[in-house]
Short mmCIF file of C-alpha atoms and ligand atoms in Angstrom, two decimals:
data_model
loop_
_atom_site.label_atom_id
_atom_site.label_comp_id
_atom_site.label_asym_id
_atom_site.label_seq_id
_atom_site.Cartn_x
_atom_site.Cartn_y
_atom_site.Cartn_z
CA MET R 1 35.52 70.17 -33.38
CA SER R 2 35.91 66.71 -34.87
CA LEU R 3 39.35 65.22 -35.41
CA ARG R 4 38.84 65.39 -39.15
CA VAL R 5 37.96 69.12 -39.17
CA ARG R 6 40.87 69.81 -36.86
CA LEU R 7 43.26 67.98 -39.21
CA ILE R 8 41.98 69.90 -42.24
CA VAL R 9 42.09 73.28 -40.47
CA LEU R 10 45.59 72.67 -39.13
CA SER R 11 47.07 71.45 -42.41
CA THR R 12 45.42 74.30 -44.35
CA ALA R 13 46.61 76.96 -41.90
CA TRP R 14 50.11 75.55 -42.11
CA LEU R 15 50.00 75.52 -45.92
CA ILE R 16 48.77 79.15 -46.05
CA PHE R 17 51.58 80.18 -43.71
CA ILE R 18 54.22 78.48 -45.88
CA LEU R 19 52.80 79.87 -49.14
CA VAL R 20 52.55 83.43 -47.80
CA LEU R 21 56.08 83.26 -46.44
CA PHE R 22 57.62 81.93 -49.64
CA ASN R 23 55.57 84.09 -51.99
CA THR R 24 56.51 87.22 -50.05
CA LEU R 25 60.15 86.23 -50.23
CA LEU R 26 59.87 85.50 -53.96
CA TYR R 27 58.05 88.79 -54.60
CA TRP R 28 60.66 90.75 -52.70
CA LEU R 29 63.53 89.02 -54.55
CA ILE R 30 62.03 89.54 -58.02
CA VAL R 31 61.15 93.19 -57.33
CA ASN R 32 64.67 93.95 -56.14
CA ILE R 33 66.46 92.12 -58.94
CA THR R 34 64.33 93.52 -61.75
CA ALA R 35 64.27 97.08 -60.38
CA LYS R 36 68.07 97.07 -60.14
CA SER R 37 68.76 97.86 -63.82
CA GLU R 38 66.24 100.76 -63.81
CA LYS R 39 67.86 102.10 -60.65
CA GLU R 40 71.37 101.89 -62.11
CA LEU R 41 70.17 103.64 -65.27
CA LEU R 42 68.82 106.63 -63.28
CA PHE R 43 71.88 106.82 -61.00
CA GLY R 44 74.10 106.79 -64.16
CA LYS R 45 72.06 109.59 -65.63
CA ALA R 46 72.40 111.58 -62.39
CA GLN R 47 76.16 111.15 -62.56
CA SER R 48 76.28 112.45 -66.13
CA ILE R 49 74.15 115.50 -65.13
CA LEU R 50 76.46 116.14 -62.18
CA GLU R 51 79.46 116.21 -64.53
CA ASN R 52 78.28 119.66 -65.60
CA ARG R 53 80.14 122.08 -63.31
CA LYS R 54 77.29 124.59 -63.42
CA ILE R 55 75.15 122.23 -61.37
CA HIS R 56 77.56 122.69 -58.47
CA ASP R 57 76.96 126.45 -58.41
CA PRO R 58 73.50 127.54 -57.18
CA GLY R 59 73.89 130.70 -59.25
CA TYR R 60 73.22 128.68 -62.43
CA TRP R 61 70.23 126.75 -61.02
CA GLY R 62 67.87 129.21 -62.76
CA ALA R 63 69.32 128.53 -66.24
CA SER R 64 66.72 126.70 -68.32
CA ASP R 65 69.12 124.59 -70.37
CA LEU R 66 70.69 122.98 -67.34
CA LEU R 67 68.41 119.91 -67.17
CA GLU R 68 66.30 120.03 -70.31
CA ASP R 69 68.85 118.26 -72.53
CA PHE R 70 68.69 115.18 -70.36
CA LEU R 71 64.92 114.86 -70.22
CA VAL R 72 63.32 111.94 -72.07
CA SER R 73 59.64 110.86 -72.09
CA ASP R 74 57.89 109.80 -68.86
CA GLU R 75 60.58 111.39 -66.72
CA MET R 76 61.17 114.22 -64.27
CA ILE R 77 64.45 115.91 -63.20
CA ARG R 78 64.69 118.51 -60.45
CA ILE R 79 67.17 120.33 -58.24
CA ILE R 80 66.22 120.76 -54.58
CA ASP R 81 68.12 123.02 -52.19
CA MET R 82 68.93 122.12 -48.64
CA ASP R 83 65.75 123.81 -47.41
CA GLY R 84 63.68 121.43 -49.53
CA LEU R 85 62.74 124.08 -52.08
CA ILE R 86 62.54 123.09 -55.75
CA ARG R 87 65.00 125.29 -57.60
CA GLN R 88 64.47 123.87 -61.06
CA GLU R 89 62.18 121.16 -62.37
CA VAL R 90 61.65 119.69 -65.85
CA GLU R 91 59.15 116.89 -66.52
CA SER R 92 57.58 115.04 -69.43
CA ASN R 93 54.91 113.41 -67.22
CA GLU R 94 53.04 115.66 -64.77
CA ILE R 95 52.22 113.01 -62.23
CA LEU R 96 55.91 112.65 -61.31
CA GLY R 97 56.07 116.22 -59.92
CA VAL R 98 53.25 115.58 -57.47
CA GLN R 99 55.61 113.86 -54.99
CA GLN R 100 57.04 116.13 -52.29
CA PRO R 101 60.75 116.89 -52.72
CA HIS R 102 62.97 114.79 -50.57
CA VAL R 103 66.32 116.08 -49.16
CA THR R 104 68.92 113.39 -48.42
CA THR R 105 72.61 113.45 -47.63
CA ARG R 106 73.26 110.11 -49.35
CA GLU R 107 72.38 108.50 -52.63
CA SER R 108 68.95 106.97 -52.14
CA TYR R 109 65.99 105.62 -54.08
CA ALA R 110 62.33 104.75 -53.59
CA ILE R 111 59.63 103.01 -55.58
CA LYS R 112 56.29 104.79 -55.20
CA ARG R 113 53.00 103.30 -56.23
CA ILE R 114 50.01 105.30 -57.39
CA GLU R 115 47.08 103.14 -58.40
CA LYS R 116 48.50 100.35 -60.55
CA THR R 117 51.57 102.18 -61.78
CA ARG R 118 54.92 102.30 -60.05
CA TYR R 119 57.38 105.20 -60.11
CA LEU R 120 61.08 105.14 -59.37
CA TYR R 121 62.67 108.12 -57.61
CA VAL R 122 66.45 108.47 -57.10
CA GLN R 123 68.19 111.20 -55.12
CA VAL R 124 71.87 112.16 -55.40
CA PRO R 125 73.45 114.92 -53.23
CA ILE R 126 75.01 117.95 -55.02
CA PHE R 127 78.32 119.19 -53.53
CA ALA R 128 80.19 122.45 -53.84
CA GLY R 129 83.63 121.51 -52.65
CA ASN R 130 83.08 119.53 -49.50
CA GLU R 131 79.75 121.08 -48.64
CA GLN R 132 76.40 119.68 -49.79
CA ILE R 133 74.32 122.40 -51.40
CA GLY R 134 71.33 120.48 -52.69
CA VAL R 135 69.89 117.27 -54.10
CA LEU R 136 69.41 116.14 -57.69
CA GLU R 137 66.25 114.08 -58.01
CA ILE R 138 65.29 112.05 -61.08
CA ALA R 139 62.01 110.14 -61.39
CA ARG R 140 60.71 107.79 -64.07
CA VAL R 141 57.42 106.01 -64.76
CA LEU R 142 57.99 102.26 -64.69
CA THR R 143 55.22 101.35 -67.14
CA LYS R 144 56.43 97.96 -68.37
CA TRP R 145 57.89 96.98 -65.02
CA SER R 146 54.62 97.82 -63.26
CA LEU R 147 52.78 95.58 -65.66
CA TYR R 148 55.22 92.80 -65.09
CA ILE R 149 55.04 93.09 -61.29
CA ASN R 150 51.22 93.31 -61.40
CA VAL R 151 51.10 90.09 -63.40
CA LEU R 152 53.51 88.49 -60.91
CA THR R 153 51.40 89.61 -57.92
CA SER R 154 48.19 88.29 -59.47
CA ALA R 155 49.91 85.02 -60.37
CA LEU R 156 51.20 84.55 -56.83
CA VAL R 157 47.81 85.35 -55.25
CA LEU R 158 45.97 83.05 -57.67
CA MET R 159 48.49 80.30 -57.12
CA THR R 160 48.08 80.58 -53.34
CA ILE R 161 44.29 80.44 -53.57
CA GLY R 162 44.49 77.52 -56.01
CA ALA R 163 46.95 75.57 -53.87
CA VAL R 164 44.85 76.08 -50.72
CA THR R 165 41.65 75.01 -52.51
CA ILE R 166 43.25 71.89 -53.95
CA SER R 167 44.77 71.11 -50.57
CA VAL R 168 41.40 71.43 -48.78
CA ILE R 169 39.68 69.20 -51.37
CA GLY R 170 42.53 66.71 -51.11
CA SER R 171 42.49 66.66 -47.33
CA LEU R 172 38.71 66.11 -47.37
CA PHE R 173 39.44 62.89 -49.25
CA TYR R 174 42.54 61.72 -47.42
CA THR R 175 41.23 62.43 -43.92
CA ARG R 176 38.14 60.40 -44.78
CA PHE R 177 40.37 57.59 -45.92
CA LEU R 178 42.75 57.91 -42.96
CA LEU R 179 40.06 58.10 -40.30
CA GLN R 180 37.98 55.27 -41.74
CA PRO R 181 39.65 52.64 -39.48
CA LEU R 182 38.98 54.78 -36.41
CA ARG R 183 35.29 54.92 -37.39
CA GLN R 184 35.30 51.17 -37.82
CA LEU R 185 36.91 50.73 -34.38
CA ASN R 186 34.32 53.02 -32.85
CA ASN R 187 31.47 51.14 -34.57
CA THR R 188 32.77 47.81 -33.27
CA MET R 189 33.07 49.20 -29.74
CA GLN R 190 29.53 50.56 -29.89
CA LEU R 191 28.25 47.23 -31.18
CA ILE R 192 29.91 45.49 -28.23
CA GLN R 193 28.36 47.98 -25.85
CA GLN R 194 24.88 47.70 -27.36
CA SER R 195 24.75 43.95 -27.91
CA GLY R 196 26.71 42.94 -24.79
CA THR R 197 28.59 40.32 -26.81
CA PHE R 198 32.24 40.43 -27.76
CA ARG R 199 33.16 41.28 -31.33
CA LYS R 200 36.52 41.52 -33.05
CA LEU R 201 37.87 43.69 -35.85
CA ASP R 202 38.00 41.97 -39.24
CA ARG R 203 41.22 40.75 -40.88
CA GLU R 204 41.25 43.67 -43.29
CA PHE R 205 41.79 45.96 -40.30
CA THR R 206 44.43 43.91 -38.52
CA ALA R 207 46.33 43.14 -41.75
CA ARG R 208 47.29 46.85 -42.03
CA THR R 209 51.00 47.36 -41.53
CA ASP R 210 50.68 50.75 -39.83
CA GLU R 211 50.03 51.80 -36.22
CA LEU R 212 46.27 51.32 -36.71
CA GLY R 213 46.89 47.72 -37.71
CA LYS R 214 48.84 47.21 -34.49
CA LEU R 215 46.07 48.91 -32.54
CA GLY R 216 43.59 46.50 -34.17
CA ILE R 217 45.69 43.47 -33.21
CA THR R 218 45.97 44.73 -29.60
CA PHE R 219 42.23 45.40 -29.53
CA ASN R 220 41.44 41.87 -30.76
CA GLU R 221 43.85 40.37 -28.26
CA MET R 222 42.20 42.34 -25.49
CA ILE R 223 38.76 41.14 -26.61
CA SER R 224 40.02 37.52 -26.70
CA ARG R 225 41.35 37.88 -23.17
CA LEU R 226 38.11 39.39 -21.94
CA GLU R 227 36.14 36.64 -23.64
CA GLU R 228 38.36 34.05 -22.03
CA LEU R 229 38.00 35.69 -18.62
CA VAL R 230 34.21 35.86 -18.87
CA GLN R 231 34.16 32.27 -20.06
CA LYS R 232 36.34 31.20 -17.12
CA GLN R 233 34.19 33.15 -14.70
CA LYS R 234 31.02 31.48 -16.03
CA ARG R 235 32.60 28.05 -15.83
CA PHE R 236 33.80 28.79 -12.30
CA VAL R 237 30.31 29.79 -11.13
CA ALA R 238 28.79 26.74 -12.83
CA ASP R 239 31.40 24.39 -11.33
CA ALA R 240 31.13 25.94 -7.87
CA SER R 241 27.33 25.61 -7.92
CA HIS R 242 27.63 22.04 -9.09
CA GLU R 243 30.15 21.16 -6.35
CA LEU R 244 27.93 22.82 -3.74
CA ARG R 245 24.79 21.14 -4.99
CA THR R 246 26.11 17.57 -4.78
CA PRO R 247 26.65 17.44 -0.98
CA LEU R 248 23.46 19.44 -0.42
CA THR R 249 21.48 16.90 -2.44
CA ILE R 250 22.99 14.05 -0.45
CA ILE R 251 22.21 15.79 2.84
CA GLU R 252 18.65 16.48 1.68
CA SER R 253 17.97 12.92 0.60
CA TYR R 254 19.29 11.47 3.89
CA ALA R 255 17.24 13.98 5.89
CA ASN R 256 14.16 12.94 3.89
CA MET R 257 14.93 9.31 4.49
CA LEU R 258 15.17 9.94 8.25
CA LYS R 259 11.94 11.89 8.20
CA ARG R 260 10.00 9.20 6.33
CA TRP R 261 11.01 5.92 7.93
CA GLY R 262 14.53 6.05 9.35
CA GLY R 263 13.66 7.46 12.75
CA GLY R 264 12.96 4.11 14.36
CA ASP R 265 15.73 2.07 12.70
CA PRO R 266 19.05 2.65 14.52
CA GLU R 267 21.03 1.25 11.53
CA ILE R 268 19.51 3.67 9.05
CA ARG R 269 19.74 6.52 11.55
CA LYS R 270 23.45 5.95 12.08
CA GLU R 271 24.17 5.72 8.35
CA ALA R 272 22.16 8.88 7.63
CA ILE R 273 23.76 10.93 10.41
CA GLU R 274 27.24 9.87 9.32
CA ALA R 275 26.53 10.75 5.72
CA ILE R 276 25.06 14.10 6.70
CA LEU R 277 28.08 14.87 8.91
CA GLY R 278 30.52 13.80 6.20
CA GLU R 279 28.87 15.90 3.54
CA SER R 280 28.59 18.91 5.89
CA ASN R 281 32.31 18.66 6.50
CA ARG R 282 33.00 18.47 2.79
CA LEU R 283 30.74 21.48 2.28
CA LYS R 284 32.56 23.41 4.98
CA GLY R 285 35.89 22.54 3.37
CA LEU R 286 34.66 23.66 -0.04
CA VAL R 287 33.32 26.97 1.26
CA GLY R 288 36.62 27.55 3.10
CA THR R 289 38.64 26.88 -0.06
CA LEU R 290 36.38 29.12 -2.12
CA MET R 291 36.87 31.90 0.44
CA GLN R 292 40.64 31.47 0.10
CA LEU R 293 40.39 31.71 -3.67
CA ALA R 294 38.33 34.89 -3.38
CA GLU R 295 40.86 36.31 -0.90
CA SER R 296 43.73 35.53 -3.25
CA GLU R 297 42.30 38.11 -5.68
CA GLN R 298 42.79 40.85 -3.10
CA GLU R 299 45.76 43.22 -3.26
CA ASP R 300 46.95 42.75 0.35
CA TRP R 301 46.59 38.99 0.43
CA LEU R 302 50.27 38.38 1.14
CA GLN R 303 52.28 39.59 4.17
CA PHE R 304 55.85 39.72 2.93
CA ALA R 305 58.70 39.04 5.38
CA PRO R 306 62.18 37.46 5.28
CA VAL R 307 61.62 33.70 5.15
CA GLU R 308 63.97 30.78 5.71
CA LEU R 309 62.65 28.53 2.96
CA MET R 310 64.28 25.31 4.20
CA ALA R 311 62.56 25.72 7.60
CA VAL R 312 59.17 26.17 5.91
CA ILE R 313 59.73 23.12 3.69
CA ARG R 314 60.87 20.92 6.57
CA SER R 315 57.95 21.93 8.76
CA ALA R 316 55.42 21.24 5.97
CA ALA R 317 57.05 17.90 5.19
CA SER R 318 57.05 16.67 8.78
CA ALA R 319 53.43 17.79 9.27
CA MET R 320 52.36 15.73 6.25
CA GLU R 321 54.52 12.77 7.25
CA LEU R 322 52.79 12.70 10.62
CA ALA R 323 49.28 13.21 9.29
CA PHE R 324 49.43 10.61 6.52
CA ASP R 325 52.12 8.28 7.90
CA ARG R 326 54.16 8.55 4.71
CA THR R 327 57.83 9.11 3.94
CA ILE R 328 58.84 12.50 2.58
CA ARG R 329 62.54 13.07 1.76
CA VAL R 330 63.90 16.60 1.63
CA GLU R 331 67.05 17.00 -0.48
CA SER R 332 68.77 20.37 -0.66
CA GLU R 333 72.05 21.72 -2.05
CA ALA R 334 72.05 24.36 0.70
CA ASP R 335 71.16 24.26 4.37
CA SER R 336 69.77 27.73 4.39
CA VAL R 337 67.80 29.42 1.62
CA PRO R 338 66.61 32.89 2.65
CA ILE R 339 63.96 34.51 0.48
CA ALA R 340 61.32 37.24 0.80
CA GLY R 341 57.74 35.97 0.97
CA ASP R 342 54.68 35.18 3.04
CA PRO R 343 55.68 32.23 5.32
CA GLU R 344 52.06 31.10 5.89
CA LYS R 345 51.22 31.04 2.19
CA LEU R 346 54.50 29.34 1.26
CA LYS R 347 53.72 26.59 3.75
CA GLN R 348 50.21 26.30 2.31
CA LEU R 349 51.76 25.98 -1.18
CA LEU R 350 53.91 23.06 0.00
CA LEU R 351 50.99 21.41 1.79
CA ILE R 352 48.92 21.57 -1.42
CA LEU R 353 51.70 20.01 -3.51
CA LEU R 354 52.52 17.37 -0.88
CA ASP R 355 48.83 16.58 -0.47
CA ASN R 356 48.59 15.84 -4.18
CA ALA R 357 51.81 13.81 -4.22
CA ILE R 358 50.56 11.73 -1.28
CA LYS R 359 47.02 11.36 -2.63
CA TYR R 360 48.09 10.30 -6.11
CA SER R 361 51.01 8.01 -5.21
CA SER R 362 51.94 5.39 -2.66
CA LYS R 363 55.76 5.41 -2.75
CA PRO R 364 57.95 7.90 -0.81
CA VAL R 365 57.73 11.52 -1.96
CA ARG R 366 60.83 13.67 -2.60
CA ILE R 367 61.31 17.40 -2.26
CA ARG R 368 64.34 18.78 -4.07
CA VAL R 369 65.56 22.34 -3.45
CA VAL R 370 67.99 23.87 -5.98
CA PRO R 371 69.13 27.42 -5.19
CA GLY R 372 70.21 29.27 -8.37
CA ASP R 373 71.23 32.72 -9.51
CA GLY R 374 68.42 34.99 -8.32
CA THR R 375 65.91 32.13 -8.15
CA VAL R 376 65.33 29.03 -6.10
CA ARG R 377 63.75 25.91 -7.56
CA ILE R 378 61.58 23.63 -5.42
CA GLN R 379 60.54 20.31 -6.93
CA VAL R 380 57.94 17.98 -5.44
CA ILE R 381 58.48 14.55 -6.98
CA ASP R 382 56.25 11.49 -6.69
CA GLN R 383 56.15 8.10 -8.39
CA GLY R 384 52.39 7.83 -8.51
CA ILE R 385 49.60 7.55 -11.09
CA GLY R 386 50.68 10.64 -13.06
CA LEU R 387 48.46 12.01 -15.75
CA GLU R 388 48.23 12.19 -19.55
CA GLU R 389 50.11 14.95 -21.29
CA ASN R 390 46.96 16.40 -22.83
CA MET R 391 45.63 17.16 -19.34
CA LEU R 392 48.61 19.30 -18.35
CA PRO R 393 47.33 22.60 -19.83
CA PHE R 394 44.23 22.46 -17.59
CA ILE R 395 45.84 21.31 -14.39
CA PHE R 396 45.85 24.78 -12.77
CA ASP R 397 42.22 25.58 -13.73
CA ARG R 398 39.75 25.77 -10.89
CA PHE R 399 37.75 22.60 -10.29
CA PHE R 400 39.83 20.60 -12.75
CA ARG R 401 40.25 16.96 -11.78
CA THR R 402 41.22 14.08 -14.04
CA ASP R 403 38.77 11.21 -14.27
CA ARG R 404 41.36 9.00 -12.63
CA ALA R 405 41.46 11.36 -9.63
CA ARG R 406 37.66 11.40 -9.40
CA THR R 407 37.35 7.61 -9.36
CA ARG R 408 39.94 7.36 -6.61
CA GLN R 409 37.51 8.96 -4.18
CA THR R 410 40.25 11.08 -2.67
CA GLY R 411 37.72 13.74 -2.04
CA GLY R 412 39.39 16.81 -3.54
CA PHE R 413 37.65 19.70 -5.26
CA GLY R 414 40.25 20.44 -7.92
CA LEU R 415 41.08 23.76 -6.30
CA GLY R 416 44.47 22.99 -4.73
CA LEU R 417 46.64 23.74 -7.76
CA ALA R 418 44.62 26.89 -8.59
CA ILE R 419 45.45 28.26 -5.14
CA ALA R 420 49.07 27.09 -5.47
CA LYS R 421 49.38 28.99 -8.74
CA SER R 422 47.98 32.15 -7.15
CA ILE R 423 50.49 31.93 -4.30
CA VAL R 424 53.45 31.38 -6.65
CA GLU R 425 52.44 34.17 -9.02
CA ARG R 426 51.90 36.61 -6.17
CA HIS R 427 55.50 35.87 -5.14
CA GLY R 428 56.67 36.70 -8.67
CA GLY R 429 57.48 33.07 -9.46
CA THR R 430 56.37 30.33 -11.85
CA ILE R 431 54.91 26.84 -11.42
CA ARG R 432 55.10 23.99 -13.91
CA MET R 433 54.06 20.37 -13.88
CA ALA R 434 55.68 17.52 -15.76
CA SER R 435 54.02 14.11 -15.61
CA ARG R 436 54.10 10.66 -17.18
CA SER R 437 50.97 8.56 -16.90
CA GLY R 438 51.54 5.64 -14.52
CA ARG R 439 55.14 6.79 -13.77
CA GLY R 440 54.89 9.88 -11.62
CA THR R 441 54.76 13.63 -11.46
CA ILE R 442 57.20 16.48 -10.88
CA VAL R 443 55.89 19.90 -9.88
CA THR R 444 58.55 22.62 -10.22
CA VAL R 445 58.15 25.96 -8.47
CA SER R 446 60.64 28.76 -9.19
CA LEU R 447 60.71 31.64 -6.74
CA PRO R 448 62.82 34.80 -6.84
CA SER R 449 65.44 34.75 -4.08
N1 ATP U 1 50.89 14.57 -8.09
C1 ATP U 1 49.87 14.33 -8.93
N2 ATP U 1 49.79 13.14 -9.56
C2 ATP U 1 48.77 12.88 -10.40
N3 ATP U 1 47.78 13.74 -10.65
C3 ATP U 1 47.81 14.95 -10.06
C4 ATP U 1 48.86 15.30 -9.15
N4 ATP U 1 48.63 16.56 -8.72
C5 ATP U 1 47.50 16.96 -9.31
N5 ATP U 1 46.97 15.99 -10.09
C6 ATP U 1 45.78 16.06 -10.93
O1 ATP U 1 45.38 17.41 -11.00
C7 ATP U 1 44.09 17.59 -10.50
C8 ATP U 1 43.99 18.93 -9.86
O2 ATP U 1 44.78 19.01 -8.69
P1 ATP U 1 44.31 19.90 -7.50
O3 ATP U 1 45.31 19.81 -6.42
O4 ATP U 1 44.02 21.23 -8.07
O5 ATP U 1 42.93 19.28 -7.09
P2 ATP U 1 42.63 18.03 -6.18
O6 ATP U 1 43.88 17.50 -5.55
O7 ATP U 1 41.86 17.05 -7.00
O8 ATP U 1 41.66 18.63 -5.11
P3 ATP U 1 42.01 19.65 -3.91
O9 ATP U 1 43.48 19.94 -4.02
O10 ATP U 1 41.14 20.80 -4.18
O11 ATP U 1 41.67 18.91 -2.68
C9 ATP U 1 43.88 16.44 -9.58
O12 ATP U 1 42.51 16.14 -9.45
C10 ATP U 1 44.62 15.33 -10.27
O13 ATP U 1 43.83 14.81 -11.31
MG1 MG U 2 45.11 18.81 -4.50
#
């Protein structure tokens, strides 16, 4: 069953239930209120008949004048003994006598219905002293009242049918109107599936102020993100192929050179072999870094353990100092900063940042550690070439290198900061870079502690 049909069926069923409930209540109220005066009239009449003392003596029950004086048109009056036998009956409408006599010990009444006409019967006990000896029953045809109640019943039934019909027609319209955005959403999704290209919902949809409008905005945001991801993925594959092709081309051309005429010339042979070795190393490095990047996408990439951050920082700093023969100063407000993290990856993070600071500057590099409330800030500060502000948004993208970095022949791939960002984010932290062209760079990492 479609959502629309379900909505219509549910709302109609609910409406029918409400109408039936209220109409029944209304019917019952009107019947009781309007029948009350008729009932009181007959009970009053019974009381006046009972005022005659002869009624209270069964010996007089055969006397013909006992009830006749009280009889008016469309009425019946009878005396019933305790065995249910009719002892006297007068009637001006035959149909009233058809009902079986009814013996009660209390005043009672009943409305009987035969075909479209209703009849009111009241019973009042007859006493002789303290002992009940029979029942006085009076019945009357409720001609006008029947008509009135019949009109009321028809009106209520017609009103119910009318209200349900109008409601169904109305809901056919409003469900169409209400579900239109869902159809549009479905169409857009199908279009995306069929064409394989991303599409967004139009402004008319997202400008709605209701939940569907919000759904539309979320949908468009999701599509934008997917588009961005696919775009990034494509760029990554293109960049990776490009980076891989360059050393391969160099290796190929040197190999060709050797093959053609380099074999005999020791100068050319030496140059070619060195170039081939150099490029192979670069290729190996690139493939290794790419593998790391791929690994960083995996769930269990990090092995969390308690880490003494200062020890990790000092060990990374002295390793770089030794390798590059440069000065690295570590400044900390605390001697010991314990955090939870992967010690290997944290060291790699520092090596990446120090590598950049060393590559892109020539003065001493500083590492500042500022433990805070729930976080610890690590800053790697250099006074090197820096970069333009408009480059900062791309700095953590894979394969991004500024032109200045490329011309320096420092041999990077532009993958260091992408890996650094992965490491920081997997630790639940953030990484930011602030830089002034020609003045220096500060990379700030915040980690939860
Ligand atoms: N401390 C810095 N000073 C100036 N520029 C920087 C600094 N750190 C990063 N950059 C710029 O950001 C770019 C990206 O840095 P990233 O570390 O990702 O790549 P890379 O150092 O060029 O190569 P890789 O780290 O893969 O060997 C660099 O090419 C450089 O242009
Ligand atoms: Mg780097």
